mmCIF file of C-alpha atoms in Angstrom:
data_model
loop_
_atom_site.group_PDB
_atom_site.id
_atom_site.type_symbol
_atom_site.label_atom_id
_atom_site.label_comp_id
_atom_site.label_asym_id
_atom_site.label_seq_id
_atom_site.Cartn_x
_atom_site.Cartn_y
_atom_site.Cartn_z
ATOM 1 C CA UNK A 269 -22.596 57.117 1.291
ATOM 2 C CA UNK A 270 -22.765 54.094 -1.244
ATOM 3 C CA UNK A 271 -21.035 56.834 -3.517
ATOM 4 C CA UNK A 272 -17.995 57.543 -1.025
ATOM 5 C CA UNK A 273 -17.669 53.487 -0.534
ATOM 6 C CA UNK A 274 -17.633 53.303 -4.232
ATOM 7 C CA UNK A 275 -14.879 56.007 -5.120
ATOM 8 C CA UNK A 276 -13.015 54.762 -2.010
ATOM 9 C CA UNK A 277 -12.730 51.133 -3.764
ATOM 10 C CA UNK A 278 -11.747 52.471 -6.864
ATOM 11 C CA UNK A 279 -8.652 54.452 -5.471
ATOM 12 C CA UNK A 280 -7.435 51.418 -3.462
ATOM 13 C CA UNK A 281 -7.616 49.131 -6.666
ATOM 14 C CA UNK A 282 -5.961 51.930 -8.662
ATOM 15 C CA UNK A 283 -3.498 52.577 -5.766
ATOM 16 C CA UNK A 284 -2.567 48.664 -5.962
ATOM 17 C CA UNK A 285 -2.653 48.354 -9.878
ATOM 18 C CA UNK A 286 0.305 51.183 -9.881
ATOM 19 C CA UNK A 287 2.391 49.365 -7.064
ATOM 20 C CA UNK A 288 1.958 45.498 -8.036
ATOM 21 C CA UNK A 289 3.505 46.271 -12.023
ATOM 22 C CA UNK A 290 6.190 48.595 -10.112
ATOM 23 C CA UNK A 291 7.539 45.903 -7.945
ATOM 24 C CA UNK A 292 7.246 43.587 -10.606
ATOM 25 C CA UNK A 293 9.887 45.384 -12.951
ATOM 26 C CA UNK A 294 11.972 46.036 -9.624
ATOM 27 C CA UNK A 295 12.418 42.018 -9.634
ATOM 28 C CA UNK A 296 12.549 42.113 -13.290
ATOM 29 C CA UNK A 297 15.102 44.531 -13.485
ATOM 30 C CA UNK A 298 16.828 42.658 -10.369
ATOM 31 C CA UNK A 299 16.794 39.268 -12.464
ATOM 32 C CA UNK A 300 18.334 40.895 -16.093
ATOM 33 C CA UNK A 301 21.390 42.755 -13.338
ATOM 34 C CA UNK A 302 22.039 39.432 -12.313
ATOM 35 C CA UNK A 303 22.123 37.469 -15.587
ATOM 36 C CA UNK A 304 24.062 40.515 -16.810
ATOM 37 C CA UNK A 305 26.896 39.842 -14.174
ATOM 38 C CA UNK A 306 27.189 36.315 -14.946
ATOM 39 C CA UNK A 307 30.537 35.455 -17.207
ATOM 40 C CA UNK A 308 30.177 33.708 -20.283
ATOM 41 C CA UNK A 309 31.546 30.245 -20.244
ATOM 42 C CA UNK A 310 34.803 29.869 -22.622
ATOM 43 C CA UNK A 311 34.993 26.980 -24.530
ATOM 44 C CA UNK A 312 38.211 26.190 -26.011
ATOM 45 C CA UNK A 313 39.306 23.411 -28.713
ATOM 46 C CA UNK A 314 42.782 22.362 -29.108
ATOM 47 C CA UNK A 315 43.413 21.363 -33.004
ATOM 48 C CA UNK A 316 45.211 18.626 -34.160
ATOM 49 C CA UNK A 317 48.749 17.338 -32.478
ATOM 50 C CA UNK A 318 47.686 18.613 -29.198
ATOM 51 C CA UNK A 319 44.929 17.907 -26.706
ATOM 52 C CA UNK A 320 42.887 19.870 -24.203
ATOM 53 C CA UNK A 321 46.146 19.872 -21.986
ATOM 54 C CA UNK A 322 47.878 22.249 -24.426
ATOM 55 C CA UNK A 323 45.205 24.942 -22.648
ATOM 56 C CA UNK A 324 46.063 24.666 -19.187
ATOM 57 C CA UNK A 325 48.233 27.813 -18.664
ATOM 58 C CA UNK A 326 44.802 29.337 -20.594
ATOM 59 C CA UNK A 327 42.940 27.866 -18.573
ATOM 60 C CA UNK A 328 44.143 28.804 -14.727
ATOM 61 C CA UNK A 329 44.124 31.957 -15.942
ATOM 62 C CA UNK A 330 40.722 32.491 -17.332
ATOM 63 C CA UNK A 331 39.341 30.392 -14.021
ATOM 64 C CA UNK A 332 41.650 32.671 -12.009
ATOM 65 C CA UNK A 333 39.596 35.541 -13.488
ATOM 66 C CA UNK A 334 36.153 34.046 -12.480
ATOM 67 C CA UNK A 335 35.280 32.550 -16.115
ATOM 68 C CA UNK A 336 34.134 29.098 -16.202
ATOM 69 C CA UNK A 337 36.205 26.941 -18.452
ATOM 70 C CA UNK A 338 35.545 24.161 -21.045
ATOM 71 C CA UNK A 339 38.486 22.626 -22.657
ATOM 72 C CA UNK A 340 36.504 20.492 -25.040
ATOM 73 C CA UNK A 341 38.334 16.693 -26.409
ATOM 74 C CA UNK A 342 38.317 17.216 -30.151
ATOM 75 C CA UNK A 343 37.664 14.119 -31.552
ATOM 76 C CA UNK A 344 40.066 15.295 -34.743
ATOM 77 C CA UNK A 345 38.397 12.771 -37.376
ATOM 78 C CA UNK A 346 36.293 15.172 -39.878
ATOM 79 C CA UNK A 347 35.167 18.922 -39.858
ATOM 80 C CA UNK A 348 31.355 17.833 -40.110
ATOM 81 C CA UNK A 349 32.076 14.712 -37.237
ATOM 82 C CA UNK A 350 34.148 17.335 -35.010
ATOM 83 C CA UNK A 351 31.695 20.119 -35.441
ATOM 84 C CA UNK A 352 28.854 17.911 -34.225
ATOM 85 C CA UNK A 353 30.265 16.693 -31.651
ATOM 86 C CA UNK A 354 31.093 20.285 -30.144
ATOM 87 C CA UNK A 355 27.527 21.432 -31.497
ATOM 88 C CA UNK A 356 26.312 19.356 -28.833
ATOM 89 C CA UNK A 357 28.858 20.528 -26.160
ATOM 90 C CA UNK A 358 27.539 23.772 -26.944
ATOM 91 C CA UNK A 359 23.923 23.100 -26.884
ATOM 92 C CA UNK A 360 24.933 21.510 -23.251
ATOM 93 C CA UNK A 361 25.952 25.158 -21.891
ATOM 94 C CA UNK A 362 23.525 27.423 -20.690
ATOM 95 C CA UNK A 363 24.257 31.156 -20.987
ATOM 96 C CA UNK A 364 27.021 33.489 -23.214
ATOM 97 C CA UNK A 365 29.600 31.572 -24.786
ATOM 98 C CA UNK A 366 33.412 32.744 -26.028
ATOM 99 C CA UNK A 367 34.344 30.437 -28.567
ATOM 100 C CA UNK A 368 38.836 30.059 -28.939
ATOM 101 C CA UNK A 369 39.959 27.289 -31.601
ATOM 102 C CA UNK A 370 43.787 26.693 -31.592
ATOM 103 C CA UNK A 371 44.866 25.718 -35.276
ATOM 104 C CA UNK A 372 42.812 23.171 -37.091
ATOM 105 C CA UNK A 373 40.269 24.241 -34.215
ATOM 106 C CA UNK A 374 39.145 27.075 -35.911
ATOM 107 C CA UNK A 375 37.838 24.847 -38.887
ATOM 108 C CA UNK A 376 36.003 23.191 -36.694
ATOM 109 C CA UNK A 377 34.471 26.282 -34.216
ATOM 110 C CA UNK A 378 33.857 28.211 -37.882
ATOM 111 C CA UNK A 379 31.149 25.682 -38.283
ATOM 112 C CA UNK A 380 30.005 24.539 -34.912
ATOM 113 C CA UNK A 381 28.928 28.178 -34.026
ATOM 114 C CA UNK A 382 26.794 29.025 -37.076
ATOM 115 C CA UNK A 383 23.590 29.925 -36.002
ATOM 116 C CA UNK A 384 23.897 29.793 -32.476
ATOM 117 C CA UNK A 385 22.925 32.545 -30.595
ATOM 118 C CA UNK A 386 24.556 32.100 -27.568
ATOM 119 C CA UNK A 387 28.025 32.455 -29.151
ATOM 120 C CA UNK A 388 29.204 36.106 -28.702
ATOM 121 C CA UNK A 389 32.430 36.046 -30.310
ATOM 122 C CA UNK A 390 35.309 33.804 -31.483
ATOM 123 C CA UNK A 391 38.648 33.892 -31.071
ATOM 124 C CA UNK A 392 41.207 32.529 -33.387
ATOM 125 C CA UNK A 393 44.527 30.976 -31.802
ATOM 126 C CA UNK A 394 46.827 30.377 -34.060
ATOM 127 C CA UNK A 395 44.174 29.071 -36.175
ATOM 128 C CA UNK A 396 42.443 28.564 -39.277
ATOM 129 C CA UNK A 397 39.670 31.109 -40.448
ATOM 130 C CA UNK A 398 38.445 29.350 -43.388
ATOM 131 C CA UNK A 399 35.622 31.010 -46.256
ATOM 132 C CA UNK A 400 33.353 28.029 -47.705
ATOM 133 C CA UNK A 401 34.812 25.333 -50.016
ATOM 134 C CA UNK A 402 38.733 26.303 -48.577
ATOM 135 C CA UNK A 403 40.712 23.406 -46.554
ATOM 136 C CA UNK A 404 43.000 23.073 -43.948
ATOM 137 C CA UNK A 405 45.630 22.212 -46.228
ATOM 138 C CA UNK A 406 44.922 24.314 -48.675
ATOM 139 C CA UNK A 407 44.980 27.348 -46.744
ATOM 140 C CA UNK A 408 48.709 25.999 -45.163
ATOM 141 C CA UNK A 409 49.885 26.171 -48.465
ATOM 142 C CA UNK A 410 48.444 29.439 -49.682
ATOM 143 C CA UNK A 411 51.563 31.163 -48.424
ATOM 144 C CA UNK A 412 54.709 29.881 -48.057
ATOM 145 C CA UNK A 413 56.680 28.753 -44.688
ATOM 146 C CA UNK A 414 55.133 25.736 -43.411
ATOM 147 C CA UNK A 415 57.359 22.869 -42.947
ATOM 148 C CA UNK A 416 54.948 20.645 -41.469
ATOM 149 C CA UNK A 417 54.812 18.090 -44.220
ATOM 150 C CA UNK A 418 58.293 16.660 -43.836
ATOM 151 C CA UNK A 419 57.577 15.998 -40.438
ATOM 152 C CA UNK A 420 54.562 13.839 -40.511
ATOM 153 C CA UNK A 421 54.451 9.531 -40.191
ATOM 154 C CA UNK A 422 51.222 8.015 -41.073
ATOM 155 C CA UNK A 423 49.496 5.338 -39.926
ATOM 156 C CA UNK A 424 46.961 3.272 -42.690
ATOM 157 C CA UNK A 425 43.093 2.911 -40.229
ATOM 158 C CA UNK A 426 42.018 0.674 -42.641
ATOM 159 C CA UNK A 427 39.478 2.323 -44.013
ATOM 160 C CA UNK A 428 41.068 4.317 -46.889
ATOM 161 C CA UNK A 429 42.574 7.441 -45.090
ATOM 162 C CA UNK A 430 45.227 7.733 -42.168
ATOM 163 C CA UNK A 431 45.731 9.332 -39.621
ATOM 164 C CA UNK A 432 49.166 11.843 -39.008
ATOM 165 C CA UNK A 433 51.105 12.300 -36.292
ATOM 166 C CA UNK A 434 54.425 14.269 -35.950
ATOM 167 C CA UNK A 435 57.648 12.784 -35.826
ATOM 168 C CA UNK A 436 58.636 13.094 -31.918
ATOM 169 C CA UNK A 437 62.159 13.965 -33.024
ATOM 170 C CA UNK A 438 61.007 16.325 -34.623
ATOM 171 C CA UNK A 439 58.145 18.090 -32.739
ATOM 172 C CA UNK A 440 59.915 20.546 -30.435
ATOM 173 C CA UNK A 441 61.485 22.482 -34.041
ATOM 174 C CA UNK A 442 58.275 21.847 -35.798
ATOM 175 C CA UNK A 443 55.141 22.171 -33.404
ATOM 176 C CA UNK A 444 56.665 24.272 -30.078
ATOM 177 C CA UNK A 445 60.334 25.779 -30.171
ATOM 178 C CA UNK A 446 59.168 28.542 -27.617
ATOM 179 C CA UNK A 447 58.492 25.728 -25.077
ATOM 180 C CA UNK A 448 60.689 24.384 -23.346
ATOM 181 C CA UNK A 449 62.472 20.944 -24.623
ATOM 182 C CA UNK A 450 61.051 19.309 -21.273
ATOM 183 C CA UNK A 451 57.114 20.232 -21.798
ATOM 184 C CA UNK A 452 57.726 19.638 -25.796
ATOM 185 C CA UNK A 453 58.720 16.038 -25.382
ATOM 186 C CA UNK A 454 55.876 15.675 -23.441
ATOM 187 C CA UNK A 455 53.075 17.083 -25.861
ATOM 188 C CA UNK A 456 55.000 14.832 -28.569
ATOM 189 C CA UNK A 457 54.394 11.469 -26.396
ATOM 190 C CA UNK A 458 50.901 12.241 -25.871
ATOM 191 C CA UNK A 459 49.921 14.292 -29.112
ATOM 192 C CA UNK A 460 46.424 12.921 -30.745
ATOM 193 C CA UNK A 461 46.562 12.231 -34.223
ATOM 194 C CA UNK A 462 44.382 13.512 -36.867
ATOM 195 C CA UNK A 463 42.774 11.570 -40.152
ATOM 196 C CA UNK A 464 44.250 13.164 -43.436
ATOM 197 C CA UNK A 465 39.964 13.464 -44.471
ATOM 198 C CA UNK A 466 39.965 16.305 -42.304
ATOM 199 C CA UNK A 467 42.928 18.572 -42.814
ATOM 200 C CA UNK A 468 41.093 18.088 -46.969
ATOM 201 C CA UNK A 469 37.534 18.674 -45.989
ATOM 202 C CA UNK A 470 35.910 21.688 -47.705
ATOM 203 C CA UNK A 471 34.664 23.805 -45.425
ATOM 204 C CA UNK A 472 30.518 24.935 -44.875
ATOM 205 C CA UNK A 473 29.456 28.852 -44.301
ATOM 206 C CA UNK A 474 31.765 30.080 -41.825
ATOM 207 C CA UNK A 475 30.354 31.509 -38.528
ATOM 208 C CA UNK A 476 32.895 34.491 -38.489
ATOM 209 C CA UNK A 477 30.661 36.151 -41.127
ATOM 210 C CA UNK A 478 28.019 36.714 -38.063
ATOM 211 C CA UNK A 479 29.905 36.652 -34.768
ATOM 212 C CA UNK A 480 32.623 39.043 -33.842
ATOM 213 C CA UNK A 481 36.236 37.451 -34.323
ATOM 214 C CA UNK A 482 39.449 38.082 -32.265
ATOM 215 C CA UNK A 483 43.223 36.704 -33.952
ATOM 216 C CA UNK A 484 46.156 35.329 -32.402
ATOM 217 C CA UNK A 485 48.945 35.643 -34.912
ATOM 218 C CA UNK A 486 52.355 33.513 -34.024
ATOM 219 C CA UNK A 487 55.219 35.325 -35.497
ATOM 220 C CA UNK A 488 57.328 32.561 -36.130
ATOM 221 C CA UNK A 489 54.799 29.889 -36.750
ATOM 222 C CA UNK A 490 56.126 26.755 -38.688
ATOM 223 C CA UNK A 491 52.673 25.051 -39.030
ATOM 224 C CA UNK A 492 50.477 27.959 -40.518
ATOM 225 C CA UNK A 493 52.338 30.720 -41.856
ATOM 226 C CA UNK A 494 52.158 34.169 -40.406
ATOM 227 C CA UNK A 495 51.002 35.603 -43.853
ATOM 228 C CA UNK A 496 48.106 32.855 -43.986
ATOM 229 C CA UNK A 497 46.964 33.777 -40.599
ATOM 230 C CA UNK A 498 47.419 37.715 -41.116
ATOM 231 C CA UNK A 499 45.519 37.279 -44.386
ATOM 232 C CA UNK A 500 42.137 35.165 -42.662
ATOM 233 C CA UNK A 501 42.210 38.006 -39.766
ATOM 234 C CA UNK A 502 41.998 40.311 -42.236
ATOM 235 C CA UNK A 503 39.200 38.811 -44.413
ATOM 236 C CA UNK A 504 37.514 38.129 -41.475
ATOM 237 C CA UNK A 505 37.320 42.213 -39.618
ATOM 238 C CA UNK A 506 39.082 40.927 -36.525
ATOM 239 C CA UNK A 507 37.961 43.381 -34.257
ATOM 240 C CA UNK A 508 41.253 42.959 -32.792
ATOM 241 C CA UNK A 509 44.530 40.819 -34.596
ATOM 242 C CA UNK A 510 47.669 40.521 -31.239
ATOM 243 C CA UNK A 511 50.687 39.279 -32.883
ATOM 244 C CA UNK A 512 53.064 37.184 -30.614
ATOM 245 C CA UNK A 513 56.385 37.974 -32.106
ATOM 246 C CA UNK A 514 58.975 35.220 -32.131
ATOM 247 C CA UNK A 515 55.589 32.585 -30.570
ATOM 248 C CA UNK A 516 55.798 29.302 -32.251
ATOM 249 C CA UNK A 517 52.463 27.610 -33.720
ATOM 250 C CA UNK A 518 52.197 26.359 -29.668
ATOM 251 C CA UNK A 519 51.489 29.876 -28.984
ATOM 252 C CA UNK A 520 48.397 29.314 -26.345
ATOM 253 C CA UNK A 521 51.496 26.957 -24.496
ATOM 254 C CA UNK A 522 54.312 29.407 -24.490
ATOM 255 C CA UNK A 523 52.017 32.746 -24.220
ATOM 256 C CA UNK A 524 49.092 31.987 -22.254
ATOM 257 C CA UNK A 525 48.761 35.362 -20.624
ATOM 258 C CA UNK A 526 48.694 36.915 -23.882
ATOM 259 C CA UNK A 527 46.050 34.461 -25.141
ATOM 260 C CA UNK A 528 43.631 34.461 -22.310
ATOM 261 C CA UNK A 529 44.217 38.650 -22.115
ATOM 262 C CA UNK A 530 42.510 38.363 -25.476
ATOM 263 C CA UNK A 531 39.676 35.840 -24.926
ATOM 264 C CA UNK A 532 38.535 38.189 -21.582
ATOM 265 C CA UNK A 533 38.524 40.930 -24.214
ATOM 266 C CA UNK A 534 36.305 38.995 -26.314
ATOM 267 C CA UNK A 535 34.389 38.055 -23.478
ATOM 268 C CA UNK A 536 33.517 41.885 -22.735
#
């Protein structure tokens, strides 16, 4: 008898040690389909002679697709100051993030994404794509075709360097000549400058090297020339370059559907 009782408690403790590690991977596996649903936030930074409002028609659609949204406020001052800052933006988001950088944004996503892990992929709007040691100006003038010198004021900060701003006249031809006159005076009224230090700042270890990249080429962009932005998607193995024939350097403004197409791409 005190042999029965004894095999009997064995095979219920055996019967429960199978069940209890079952149901726990059941939950598991319940918990990773769950966290596997959820949508990566997108983060996007404007570059300079813009704000976050140049993402808006981005951004209804990528919230009209279920995506949470962060247009991030780039302070525009230095690569290493802007970086930080959106380091710590970053390191405030929980989850999968998509990284898109319009223009000098790029410079500034190249760096603030090194290292993290919970950037899957960036995508470049427009936008620089720079290899250590290169600048923003210096890769505006690697090809030919921008014009944006001749249309910049400056304004002496008192500290040695200015910051630029473009001529409000001369905006709409410059900056945005696929949006419409109304919308471009606009962006020119409220357009934040940048310091000069920044567009000259040599750049750190680009995170492109690590994280999958995505291009937005403008065909008829007056800031960054098409051949500058075709050459840094193609150093960089864009796993996929869209070129916006005919979109100015305002591209994200004029083609947001073809912008946030690409980012949900990313995002997948």
């Amino acid at each position: 008898m005190r042999v029965r009782k004894v095999i009997a408690v064995l095979g219920t403790l055996l019967a429960l040690a199978a069940v209890v590690p079952s149901g726990a991977g059941a939950g598991a596996a319940e918990d990773a389909e769950k966290q596997g649903a959820k949508k990566p936030t997108i983060v996007l930074v404007h570059g300079a002679f813009a704000d976050a409002s140049s993402w808006n028609g981005v951004v209804e659609r990528l919230q009209r697709k279920g995506f949470p949204v962060v247009a991030v406020a780039n302070p525009l001052r230095s690569i290493t100051g802007d970086a930080n800052y959106l380091r710590q933006v970053l390191a405030s988001i929980e989850g999968p993030i998509v990284l898109a950088g319009h223009s000098y944004g790029g410079m500034v996503q190249s760096a603030a994404a090194l290292g993290n892990p919970n950037v899957k992929a960036l995508v470049y709007v427009a936008a620089f794509a720079p290899e250590k040691g290169e600048s923003a100006l210096e890769l505006s003038n690697k090809f030919p075709g921008s014009t944006l010198g001749d249309t910049l004021s400056t304004i002496d900060i008192g500290d040695g360097s200015k910051d630029l701003t473009i001529q409000q006249d001369k905006y709409w031809q410059q900056f945005a000549a696929d949006v419409s006159r109304k919308d471009a005076t606009l962006a020119a009224a409220t357009q934040r400058p940048i310091n000069d230090t920044a567009l000259t700042e040599k750049a750190g270890e680009p995170a492109w090297q690590t994280i999958p990249s995505y291009f937005v080429v403008a065909g008829k962009d007056k800031n960054i020339p098409i051949a500058a932005q075709k050459w840094m998607a193609e150093r960089a193995h864009g796993r996929a370059v869209v070129e916006v024939k005919g979109a100015s350097h305002s591209v994200a403004v004029s083609h947001p559907d073809t912008v946030a197409d690409l980012i949900v791409r990313a995002a997948r």
